[in-house]
Amino acid sequence: MPTCTNGHESDTSDYCSICGIAFGEPDAAPVAPPVTEPPPPVPDRATGPSCTNCDSPRNEEDVFCENCGYDFLTGTAPAPEPVVSTGEASEPSAPSGTAPDLEAVVGCDREYFDLMAGDSDLGYPDPEPAEVRIPLTGELLIGRYSQSRGVYPEIDSLATSGDPAVSSRHAMLRLKANGLAIVVDVGSTNGTYLDGATEPIVAGVETELVEGSILRVGAWTRITIAAS
Amino acid sequence: MSDFAAQVFQNEYLPAGGEVVDAVVTVTAAEGASAGRPNEMVEVIVIDTSGSMQGDRGAKIASARDATKVAIDTLRDGVLFAIVAGTELAQVVYPFGQPLARADERTRTEAKAAVSRVEAKGGTAIGSWLKAASSLIAAAPGAISHVVLMTDGKNEHERPHELDEAIAGSVGQFQCDCLGLGTDWIKAELDKVSSALLGRTDIVPTPGEMEFQFRALTEKAMGKQTGNVALRLWTPQGSQIEFLKQVAPELDDLTPKAQTVSPLVRDYPLGAWAGGEDRDYHLQVRVPVGSVGSERLAARVMLVVGGVEQPAALVRALWTDDERLSTRINREVAHYTGQAELADAIHDGLAARDSGDDETATVKLGRAVQLAHETGNDETVRLLQKVVDVEDPDAGTVRLKREVADVDAMTLDVRSTRTVRVNKSQ
């Protein structure tokens, strides 16, 4: 992710996705003070690793900061040691522009709902919301939008399937540099189920996905990995 | 589902310290057949059958029957439809025993026969009509749904909050165009309905014009191919969206309809689009000031179609100390600023005239004549001439007419939001 002259980590490479400043252009002191929070402090290397958000010490394998709850997986700073990997050391995410050809198709699954939450108070959506297709690039957080927690997932259950039972930070989809797609449950409450398994995948462990893989989360959300 | 494109017209140069960026964005849906199977489409026609429709010696209800039959004949084969008669409650005239009928020769004949039997008797409760339309339309989830609602009176047989609740319950379910017959209806009431439900309100000055308007609205609805389109705006941190208005084919302020997607991203519902349809939007955004020579993205304009985001266009801000650049006025922005001022001048002028303030009315309506004349909005000039005598259109000198028919003043008021497009070949 490029960093702009104001210190923002940007999702886009033409203009900063936070302040809009053009890349490669100088931005002198703005007349109006920016309403942005200060850039995260740089961790002090001399005293060991620390949270990029609040600077408190952390363990290398922590997924969340014990102090402020900062999510090392989804935070704006790249996670140095994000997960316990099943295989080789974790690669950086695929840089945007490597023409990924997979997408996540987010929809509703009546059968899964009947199985998981059929006798709960939750009501299956009627009408069923239309499927939403989201290109699989870099990292996509599966979760539930929460302004109070500052969580703005790329795959937001409220905006797609309308599912209230997805955790605000539920799971991460990642397209790795070698083109491999993986999913990591980042500590969801209700679990992430792969391809009709009756046990959820183990949190914090990367699981490979292929075209046709089906993830089920929350009360009725189905995410299918499909060729775009 | 159509592909969409957007084009931005703006002067991207701002003087040192400048923070207001204006742009006109033209959004166009691609021409041609939609990919995949065609969308399910629903048309519900709601006609006022209250006692007042017996007026004009029965001419009103007779024209409502005829106009509804014309609308039924305009439905394409396969479209789902229903006819509702509205009084202090809503009665489904057609179909019988099911929410919606699929248009074919038989159902059209049955529906027209049922419409012939409609009598005018009872009150007016527009909220209950909307609720009825909503429950019929619920039988076809995911369809592109449209309602034509015609009334000749004010909403007097239910409480205002009942109408508000019915409107709120209908948002996102269907789009609704309203027609007010004569001059006894309340513009604010129908505007509230049509604005929330992404339609427009028009006047039917005399019963004889209803047939034409029913046909036009139904034909327009039949042309829609892509439902639930939204305009998505990203604006930078610390910025403020002053307004986003549709400015062509008519004025509609979308600013209050913003839905927050994330702190920097907002969605504005645009409803259903026909292939080849284009609309213009005026965006004004206040951005944090940059230094001279720097460039900031003021807005990223995207379209959301079927839940999928399509990148569309960029609105930029470039700070310069070259006054020749920063003082240039973009033609599109100037044109639509003028059309908005025109609508405001008509509204203010008519309000002053109603309250007996002839001086203000003369000034405002004079300015309206001047603006309409300048921008080639001939239809609005024609409507203004029924309310004022024009002495000098270039200078905006007018005299108020002594005798003005209510229907002429109301027609001018209702249609003041119609704009003309800027001539882009100039």
XYZ file of C-alpha atoms in Angstrom:
654
model
C 0.000 0.000 0.000
C 1.417 3.408 -0.896
C 1.857 6.054 1.794
C 0.892 9.645 0.963
C 2.777 12.799 1.924
C 0.455 13.188 4.922
C 1.435 9.767 6.201
C -1.776 7.917 5.294
C -1.641 4.335 4.114
C -3.725 4.470 0.951
C -5.825 1.741 -0.661
C -5.526 3.463 -4.011
C -2.411 4.400 -5.938
C -3.606 7.461 -7.893
C -4.824 9.625 -4.977
C -4.693 8.943 -1.247
C -7.814 7.059 -0.169
C -7.901 9.075 3.073
C -7.071 12.696 2.240
C -7.210 12.651 -1.564
C -3.777 14.148 -2.037
C -2.235 13.249 -5.389
C 0.742 10.919 -5.164
C 4.015 12.558 -6.086
C 2.695 16.039 -5.266
C 3.966 18.067 -2.328
C 1.357 19.056 0.242
C 2.530 21.989 2.304
C 0.972 22.791 5.657
C -2.772 22.953 5.056
C -4.565 26.161 6.031
C -7.354 24.299 7.795
C -6.034 21.767 10.302
C -6.739 18.295 8.999
C -9.378 16.377 10.904
C -7.262 13.264 10.629
C -5.870 11.393 13.564
C -2.064 11.558 13.755
C -0.239 8.825 11.876
C 0.362 5.750 14.015
C 3.565 6.064 16.026
C 6.457 3.979 14.785
C 7.155 1.089 17.173
C 10.364 1.422 19.130
C 12.542 -1.349 17.772
C 15.019 -1.118 20.661
C 12.517 -2.313 23.259
C 10.927 -5.068 21.234
C 7.693 -5.167 19.266
C 4.822 -2.877 20.214
C 1.341 -2.059 18.946
C 1.377 0.224 15.934
C -1.684 1.995 17.320
C -1.075 2.558 21.059
C 2.602 1.632 21.326
C 2.060 -0.868 24.131
C 4.236 -4.001 24.064
C 2.879 -7.061 22.299
C 3.786 -10.649 21.606
C 4.834 -11.514 18.097
C 1.974 -14.012 17.612
C -0.828 -11.806 19.028
C -3.730 -11.256 16.651
C -5.123 -8.340 18.654
C -3.380 -5.765 20.830
C -4.057 -6.668 24.463
C -4.193 -2.992 25.370
C -6.308 -1.250 22.736
C -7.739 -4.132 20.747
C -6.007 -2.969 17.566
C -6.291 -5.733 15.001
C -2.876 -6.626 13.667
C -4.469 -8.567 10.812
C -6.708 -5.853 9.473
C -4.984 -2.716 10.764
C -3.766 -0.218 8.284
C -0.158 -1.207 8.943
C 0.910 -4.441 7.269
C 0.877 -7.276 9.798
C 4.430 -8.474 10.312
C 3.613 -11.967 11.691
C -0.109 -12.172 11.127
C -1.044 -15.781 11.712
C 0.183 -19.213 12.592
C 0.673 -20.538 9.100
C -0.026 -24.155 8.207
C 2.628 -24.142 5.544
C 5.428 -21.889 4.465
C 6.099 -18.479 5.947
C 3.328 -16.051 5.072
C 3.841 -14.088 1.897
C 2.831 -10.513 1.422
C -0.564 -9.939 -0.115
C -0.783 -9.843 -3.848
C -0.101 -6.341 -5.036
C -3.080 -4.807 -6.741
C -2.825 -4.958 -10.495
C -1.752 -8.611 -10.796
C -5.085 -9.295 -12.522
C -6.725 -11.617 -10.016
C -9.458 -13.609 -11.630
C -11.383 -14.754 -8.569
C -14.298 -13.092 -6.839
C -16.257 -13.604 -3.675
C -19.972 -14.075 -4.374
C -21.887 -13.103 -1.244
C -25.413 -14.447 -0.932
C -27.916 -16.108 1.362
C -28.254 -19.790 2.173
C -31.660 -20.976 3.376
C -30.496 -24.543 4.147
C -27.600 -23.339 6.248
C -29.929 -20.974 8.108
C -32.419 -23.787 8.833
C -29.575 -25.930 10.140
C -27.790 -23.258 12.177
C -30.378 -20.764 13.300
C -33.737 -22.173 12.239
C -35.032 -22.225 15.811
C -33.511 -18.880 16.843
C -35.354 -15.569 16.896
C -33.632 -14.463 13.705
C -35.813 -14.119 10.636
C -34.513 -15.219 7.267
C -34.580 -12.234 4.906
C -37.652 -12.001 2.720
C -37.102 -11.021 -0.039
C -33.664 -12.504 -0.222
C -31.124 -9.777 -1.073
C -29.453 -10.103 -4.469
C -26.017 -11.724 -4.632
C -23.091 -9.328 -4.450
C -19.858 -10.070 -6.326
C -16.667 -8.615 -4.940
C -13.365 -9.056 -6.806
C -10.819 -10.931 -4.698
C -7.759 -8.709 -4.484
C -5.266 -8.254 -1.669
C -7.053 -8.573 1.647
C -10.798 -8.511 2.204
C -12.229 -8.507 5.707
C -15.457 -10.456 6.129
C -17.357 -8.772 8.935
C -20.151 -6.557 10.041
C -19.996 -2.760 9.739
C -19.606 -1.121 13.148
C -19.139 2.607 13.421
C -18.605 2.420 17.204
C -15.789 -0.080 16.802
C -14.449 1.565 13.661
C -14.810 -1.620 11.626
C -15.543 -1.128 7.931
C -15.255 -4.557 6.348
C -14.840 -4.914 2.603
C -17.359 -7.760 2.737
C -19.971 -6.255 5.045
C -22.740 -8.658 6.012
C -25.160 -5.807 6.718
C -24.700 -4.346 3.239
C -24.826 -7.687 1.414
C -26.758 -10.562 3.004
C -28.188 -8.459 5.848
C -26.893 -11.048 8.325
C -26.660 -9.787 11.933
C -24.860 -12.901 13.230
C -21.535 -12.221 11.502
C -18.859 -10.920 13.895
C -17.670 -7.390 13.222
C -14.238 -8.864 12.485
C -15.068 -12.349 11.327
C -12.600 -13.706 8.818
C -10.030 -12.489 6.327
C -9.879 -13.474 2.673
C -6.464 -12.958 1.160
C -5.057 -13.388 -2.319
C -1.371 -14.184 -1.909
C 1.404 -13.210 -4.281
C 1.512 -16.703 -5.749
C -2.166 -16.361 -6.702
C -3.348 -18.678 -3.929
C -6.526 -17.621 -2.111
C -6.744 -18.311 1.609
C -9.182 -17.669 4.443
C -8.350 -17.045 8.109
C -10.988 -16.886 10.828
C -9.826 -13.950 12.933
C -11.635 -15.016 16.099
C -15.302 -14.913 15.127
C -18.032 -15.730 17.634
C -20.002 -18.123 15.464
C -17.277 -19.658 13.348
C -16.520 -20.021 9.644
C -17.611 -23.215 7.897
C -15.914 -24.436 4.722
C -17.627 -26.574 2.063
C -20.386 -27.995 4.215
C -18.102 -29.121 7.067
C -19.873 -29.520 10.407
C -16.897 -28.151 12.357
C -15.688 -24.599 11.821
C -12.163 -23.919 10.573
C -9.585 -23.285 13.301
C -9.216 -19.594 14.098
C -5.908 -18.008 13.125
C -4.968 -20.782 10.710
C -4.754 -20.173 6.980
C -6.937 -22.464 4.915
C -6.551 -22.679 1.151
C -9.507 -21.885 -1.061
C -10.089 -22.919 -4.655
C -12.624 -21.888 -7.256
C -15.940 -23.297 -6.031
C -15.022 -23.214 -2.335
C -18.017 -22.218 -0.231
C -17.747 -20.423 3.111
C -20.723 -20.138 5.430
C -20.737 -17.544 8.190
C -23.242 -15.958 10.563
C -26.840 -17.108 10.338
C -27.310 -17.358 6.570
C -24.407 -15.822 4.713
C -22.797 -17.884 1.961
C -19.608 -16.728 0.249
C -18.653 -18.639 -2.870
C -15.236 -18.280 -4.473
C -15.901 -18.051 -8.188
C -14.038 -17.135 -11.344
C -14.904 -13.577 -12.352
C -28.149 -4.931 -16.459
C -26.540 -1.991 -18.199
C -23.049 -0.605 -18.041
C -22.774 2.929 -16.824
C -20.364 5.706 -17.657
C -19.826 9.099 -16.097
C -18.248 12.254 -17.434
C -17.137 15.187 -15.279
C -17.370 18.861 -16.263
C -15.532 21.223 -13.954
C -12.901 23.899 -13.564
C -10.443 21.943 -11.456
C -8.339 25.049 -10.680
C -8.827 26.786 -7.339
C -7.155 30.002 -6.173
C -4.829 29.896 -3.155
C -7.029 29.286 -0.116
C -9.983 28.134 -2.253
C -11.928 25.205 -0.861
C -15.168 24.876 -2.825
C -15.154 22.497 -5.790
C -18.106 22.398 -8.214
C -18.607 19.772 -10.867
C -21.357 18.561 -13.160
C -21.369 14.801 -13.620
C -23.240 13.295 -16.559
C -24.182 9.665 -15.946
C -25.164 7.560 -18.955
C -26.532 4.019 -19.055
C -25.270 2.039 -22.028
C -27.674 1.618 -24.915
C -28.864 -1.776 -25.985
C -30.182 -5.058 -24.714
C -29.507 -5.983 -21.141
C -27.282 -8.942 -20.458
C -28.925 -12.044 -19.047
C -32.631 -12.575 -18.632
C -34.811 -9.470 -18.555
C -35.853 -8.135 -15.171
C -39.253 -8.874 -13.734
C -41.287 -5.678 -13.904
C -44.297 -4.553 -11.868
C -46.675 -1.688 -12.632
C -49.396 -0.671 -10.170
C -51.862 2.051 -11.094
C -53.596 3.815 -8.204
C -56.520 6.080 -9.074
C -58.369 8.337 -6.701
C -62.041 7.292 -6.600
C -63.096 9.637 -3.793
C -66.387 11.498 -4.010
C -64.753 14.618 -5.441
C -63.818 12.622 -8.547
C -67.530 12.753 -9.397
C -66.880 16.476 -10.113
C -67.100 18.205 -13.505
C -70.393 16.283 -13.968
C -68.595 12.943 -13.844
C -65.885 13.992 -16.295
C -63.082 13.412 -13.783
C -63.897 9.787 -12.971
C -64.697 9.084 -16.627
C -61.262 10.346 -17.697
C -59.612 8.395 -14.874
C -61.264 5.209 -16.165
C -60.223 5.960 -19.753
C -56.667 6.916 -18.798
C -56.261 3.743 -16.724
C -57.430 1.656 -19.685
C -54.861 3.360 -21.893
C -52.171 2.601 -19.317
C -53.283 -1.051 -19.251
C -52.952 -1.191 -23.036
C -49.454 0.275 -22.742
C -48.221 -2.575 -20.510
C -45.842 -4.955 -22.229
C -46.779 -8.639 -22.315
C -45.395 -10.396 -19.266
C -45.336 -7.370 -16.983
C -47.013 -7.970 -13.600
C -49.693 -5.411 -12.794
C -52.547 -4.402 -10.543
C -55.113 -1.606 -10.434
C -56.036 0.022 -7.126
C -58.963 2.354 -6.433
C -58.261 4.715 -3.566
C -60.726 6.264 -1.134
C -60.364 6.377 2.667
C -59.114 2.850 2.120
C -57.609 1.095 -0.870
C -59.477 -1.430 -2.931
C -57.826 -3.723 -5.443
C -59.871 -3.405 -8.641
C -57.812 -5.998 -10.504
C -56.677 -8.794 -10.325
C -59.120 -10.850 -8.264
C -57.845 -13.174 -5.539
C -54.139 -12.715 -6.202
C -51.780 -9.779 -5.767
C -50.604 -9.300 -9.357
C -51.636 -10.415 -12.835
C -49.291 -11.037 -15.744
C -50.193 -8.820 -18.697
C -51.569 -10.613 -21.732
C -54.606 -10.175 -23.958
C -56.966 -11.878 -21.500
C -55.818 -10.085 -18.330
C -55.829 -6.717 -20.093
C -59.428 -7.256 -21.207
C -60.492 -8.364 -17.720
C -58.704 -5.432 -16.086
C -60.318 -2.874 -18.409
C -63.759 -4.373 -17.729
C -63.108 -4.101 -13.973
C -61.985 -0.472 -14.359
C -65.256 0.360 -16.188
C -67.162 -0.586 -13.028
C -65.222 1.785 -10.735
C -67.413 4.404 -9.032
C -66.365 7.633 -7.289
C -67.481 7.543 -3.656
C -65.647 8.071 -0.379
C -62.637 9.897 1.071
C -58.899 10.302 0.465
C -56.182 8.460 2.427
C -53.050 8.349 0.270
C -51.015 6.473 2.890
C -53.414 3.536 2.756
C -53.085 3.495 -1.044
C -49.299 3.299 -0.792
C -49.545 0.504 1.768
C -51.811 -1.446 -0.573
C -49.406 -0.945 -3.491
C -46.533 -2.027 -1.265
C -48.218 -5.257 -0.202
C -49.122 -6.134 -3.803
C -45.578 -5.439 -4.973
C -44.145 -7.602 -2.173
C -45.403 -10.594 -4.191
C -42.614 -9.960 -6.734
C -39.431 -9.348 -4.736
C -36.476 -8.122 -6.742
C -38.605 -6.779 -9.597
C -38.299 -3.263 -10.997
C -41.518 -1.868 -9.542
C -43.313 1.335 -10.442
C -46.507 3.016 -9.265
C -48.572 5.745 -10.894
C -50.661 7.509 -8.253
C -53.345 9.983 -9.335
C -55.409 12.116 -6.951
C -57.539 15.232 -7.175
C -57.610 16.114 -3.503
C -55.760 16.508 -0.270
C -54.983 13.720 2.126
C -57.787 14.370 4.631
C -58.949 10.977 5.849
C -55.829 9.921 7.677
C -53.325 11.669 9.946
C -50.148 13.113 8.416
C -47.988 10.609 10.317
C -49.888 7.756 8.667
C -48.825 9.055 5.261
C -45.232 9.492 6.478
C -45.155 5.916 7.780
C -46.582 4.564 4.531
C -43.940 6.481 2.558
C -41.140 5.207 4.801
C -42.411 1.650 4.378
C -42.398 2.013 0.586
C -38.857 3.391 0.176
C -36.764 0.896 -1.736
C -39.840 -1.217 -2.596
C -40.999 0.779 -5.607
C -40.715 4.095 -7.413
C -43.775 6.314 -7.576
C -44.808 9.095 -9.950
C -47.702 11.257 -8.740
C -50.305 13.115 -10.772
C -52.451 15.838 -9.252
C -55.713 16.505 -11.106
C -56.961 20.097 -11.085
C -55.943 22.510 -8.321
C -57.443 21.123 -5.111
C -54.528 18.819 -4.296
C -51.535 19.790 -2.168
C -48.214 19.997 -3.976
C -46.227 19.458 -0.760
C -48.037 16.163 -0.067
C -47.436 14.653 -3.481
C -43.877 16.050 -3.621
C -43.174 14.248 -0.363
C -44.371 10.962 -1.859
C -42.644 11.262 -5.232
C -39.382 12.631 -3.856
C -38.968 9.837 -1.290
C -39.970 7.238 -3.875
C -37.610 8.570 -6.586
C -40.352 9.759 -8.906
C -41.807 13.140 -9.773
C -45.064 14.982 -9.336
C -46.872 16.589 -12.242
C -50.154 18.387 -12.643
C -53.031 17.207 -14.821
C -54.525 20.632 -15.571
C -57.769 19.251 -17.051
C -59.277 15.742 -17.092
C -58.774 15.560 -20.870
C -54.974 15.557 -20.418
C -54.900 12.572 -18.096
C -54.865 9.914 -20.800
C -51.714 11.313 -22.402
C -49.931 11.554 -19.054
C -50.867 8.012 -17.982
C -49.560 6.678 -21.275
C -46.317 8.646 -21.044
C -45.592 7.509 -17.482
C -46.366 3.865 -18.257
C -44.257 3.903 -21.411
C -41.372 5.397 -19.468
C -41.680 2.695 -16.798
C -41.713 -0.035 -19.453
C -38.357 1.203 -20.757
C -36.454 0.656 -17.500
C -33.830 -2.080 -17.633
C -31.675 -1.715 -14.553
C -33.142 -1.313 -11.090
C -31.672 -0.022 -7.840
C -28.773 1.995 -9.190
C -26.901 4.153 -6.679
C -24.343 6.886 -7.087
C -21.454 6.362 -4.670
C -19.278 9.296 -3.641
C -15.945 9.090 -1.919
C -14.780 12.446 -0.576
C -11.572 13.112 1.361
C -11.258 13.216 5.118
C -12.182 16.663 6.468
C -14.367 17.483 3.471
C -18.049 18.357 3.423
C -20.533 17.522 0.670
C -22.426 20.828 0.337
C -24.950 19.281 -2.036
C -25.558 16.687 -4.690
C -28.474 17.595 -6.940
C -29.891 15.977 -9.995
C -30.062 18.922 -12.428
C -31.360 17.286 -15.613
C -33.911 16.268 -16.770
C -35.338 17.987 -13.696
C -34.061 19.347 -10.403
C -34.031 17.015 -7.430
C -31.905 17.547 -4.344
C -30.337 14.206 -3.439
C -28.316 15.583 -0.501
C -30.753 14.416 2.216
C -30.936 10.938 0.690
C -27.296 10.131 1.443
C -26.675 6.755 3.025
C -23.366 6.421 4.845
C -21.374 3.429 3.623
C -18.205 4.244 5.552
C -16.855 7.492 7.005
C -15.703 8.788 3.628
C -18.216 7.052 1.359
C -21.888 7.828 0.760
C -24.508 6.287 -1.513
C -27.361 8.180 -3.186
C -30.217 6.069 -4.623
C -30.942 6.810 -8.300
C -33.687 4.227 -8.929
C -34.199 2.400 -12.217
C -32.633 3.355 -15.560
C -33.532 2.756 -19.191
C -30.848 1.803 -21.705
C -29.333 4.967 -23.174
C -30.786 7.187 -20.435
C -28.594 10.031 -19.196
C -28.949 12.383 -16.242
C -26.841 15.280 -15.002
C -25.808 15.870 -11.385
C -24.289 18.956 -9.781
C -21.875 18.207 -6.935
C -20.456 20.832 -4.629
C -17.858 19.705 -2.114
C -15.788 21.726 0.345
C -12.312 20.245 0.702
C -9.374 20.987 3.028
C -7.222 23.658 1.365
C -4.014 22.536 -0.327
C -0.888 24.524 -1.073
C -0.437 26.230 -4.437
C 0.774 23.632 -6.919
C -0.739 20.695 -5.073
C -3.533 18.479 -6.268
C -6.230 16.769 -4.235
C -8.945 14.375 -5.281
C -12.183 16.143 -4.301
C -14.478 13.226 -5.091
C -14.385 9.797 -6.605
C -17.695 9.140 -8.343
C -18.754 5.529 -8.641
C -21.966 3.739 -9.592
C -23.343 0.774 -7.727
C -25.334 -1.512 -9.997
C -26.738 -4.768 -8.623
C -24.545 -4.330 -5.554
C -21.388 -4.112 -7.674
C -19.328 -0.945 -7.614
C -18.253 0.484 -10.972
C -15.559 3.160 -11.038
C -16.812 6.118 -12.977
C -15.104 9.508 -12.754
C -12.838 11.777 -10.715
C -13.495 15.323 -9.480
C -10.187 17.068 -8.839
C -8.885 20.185 -7.121
C -5.645 21.875 -8.263
C -4.466 24.961 -6.435
C -2.873 27.639 -8.590
C -1.816 31.282 -8.275
C -2.591 31.790 -11.978
C -5.834 33.793 -11.933
C -6.524 33.098 -15.588
C -6.997 29.459 -14.607
C -8.781 29.805 -11.267
C -11.326 32.406 -12.434
C -12.527 30.411 -15.421
C -16.165 29.452 -15.031
C -17.166 26.047 -16.242
C -20.066 26.312 -18.679
C -21.989 23.272 -17.395
C -21.698 24.353 -13.768
C -22.806 27.905 -14.635
C -25.734 26.630 -16.698
C -27.147 24.406 -13.977
C -26.507 26.982 -11.267
C -28.743 29.228 -13.412
C -31.446 26.528 -13.756
C -31.514 26.078 -9.971
C -31.771 29.854 -9.487
C -34.609 29.883 -12.042
C -36.603 27.318 -10.042
C -35.965 29.244 -6.808
C -37.010 32.556 -8.415
C -40.302 31.032 -9.601
C -40.982 29.474 -6.215
C -40.195 32.688 -4.313
C -42.051 34.837 -6.845
C -45.244 32.776 -6.635
C -45.055 32.676 -2.831
C -44.702 36.505 -2.727
C -47.614 36.872 -5.145
C -49.804 34.628 -2.957
C -48.993 36.686 0.120
C -49.798 39.949 -1.711
C -46.186 41.191 -1.930
C -46.433 42.314 -5.557
C -43.093 44.130 -5.505
C -41.053 41.023 -4.596
C -43.180 38.892 -6.910
C -42.437 41.222 -9.834
C -38.690 41.214 -9.164
C -38.456 37.433 -8.688
C -40.661 36.477 -11.634
C -38.822 39.053 -13.764
C -35.521 37.410 -12.870
C -37.115 34.031 -13.704
C -38.150 35.260 -17.160
C -34.636 36.600 -17.730
C -32.966 33.310 -16.697
C -35.394 31.110 -18.632
C -34.963 33.282 -21.714
C -31.156 33.330 -21.448
C -30.843 29.560 -21.085
C -33.360 28.662 -23.768
C -35.858 27.114 -21.346
C -38.734 27.921 -23.702
C -41.303 25.748 -21.932
C -40.766 27.666 -18.686
C -40.942 31.020 -20.548
C -44.325 29.909 -21.936
C -45.619 28.993 -18.448
C -44.322 32.281 -16.987
C -46.172 34.245 -19.685
C -49.478 32.997 -18.254
C -48.637 34.683 -14.946
C -46.763 37.823 -16.054
C -46.713 40.136 -19.082
C -43.144 40.257 -20.347
C -41.903 43.691 -21.403
C -38.218 42.967 -21.874
C -37.027 39.361 -21.490
C -33.305 40.319 -21.685
C -33.632 42.774 -18.804
C -36.217 40.730 -16.938
C -38.817 43.489 -16.908
C -42.319 42.130 -16.309
C -45.734 43.164 -15.008
C -47.904 40.832 -12.966
C -51.063 39.798 -14.783
C -54.231 40.966 -13.045
C -56.222 37.830 -13.737
C -54.338 34.561 -13.415
C -56.123 31.211 -13.506
C -55.264 29.072 -10.457
C -54.380 26.203 -12.738
C -51.788 28.322 -14.596
C -50.040 29.433 -11.390
C -50.049 25.876 -10.079
C -48.732 24.455 -13.360
C -45.861 26.949 -13.298
C -45.103 26.032 -9.691
C -45.187 22.256 -10.272
C -43.144 22.370 -13.468
C -40.576 24.955 -12.334
C -38.054 22.185 -11.601
C -37.856 21.129 -15.243
C -34.509 22.098 -16.688
C -33.000 22.274 -20.131
C -29.628 20.781 -20.877
C -26.608 22.834 -21.620
C -25.807 22.813 -25.315
C -22.585 20.811 -25.224
C -21.693 21.459 -28.849
C -21.193 25.189 -28.273
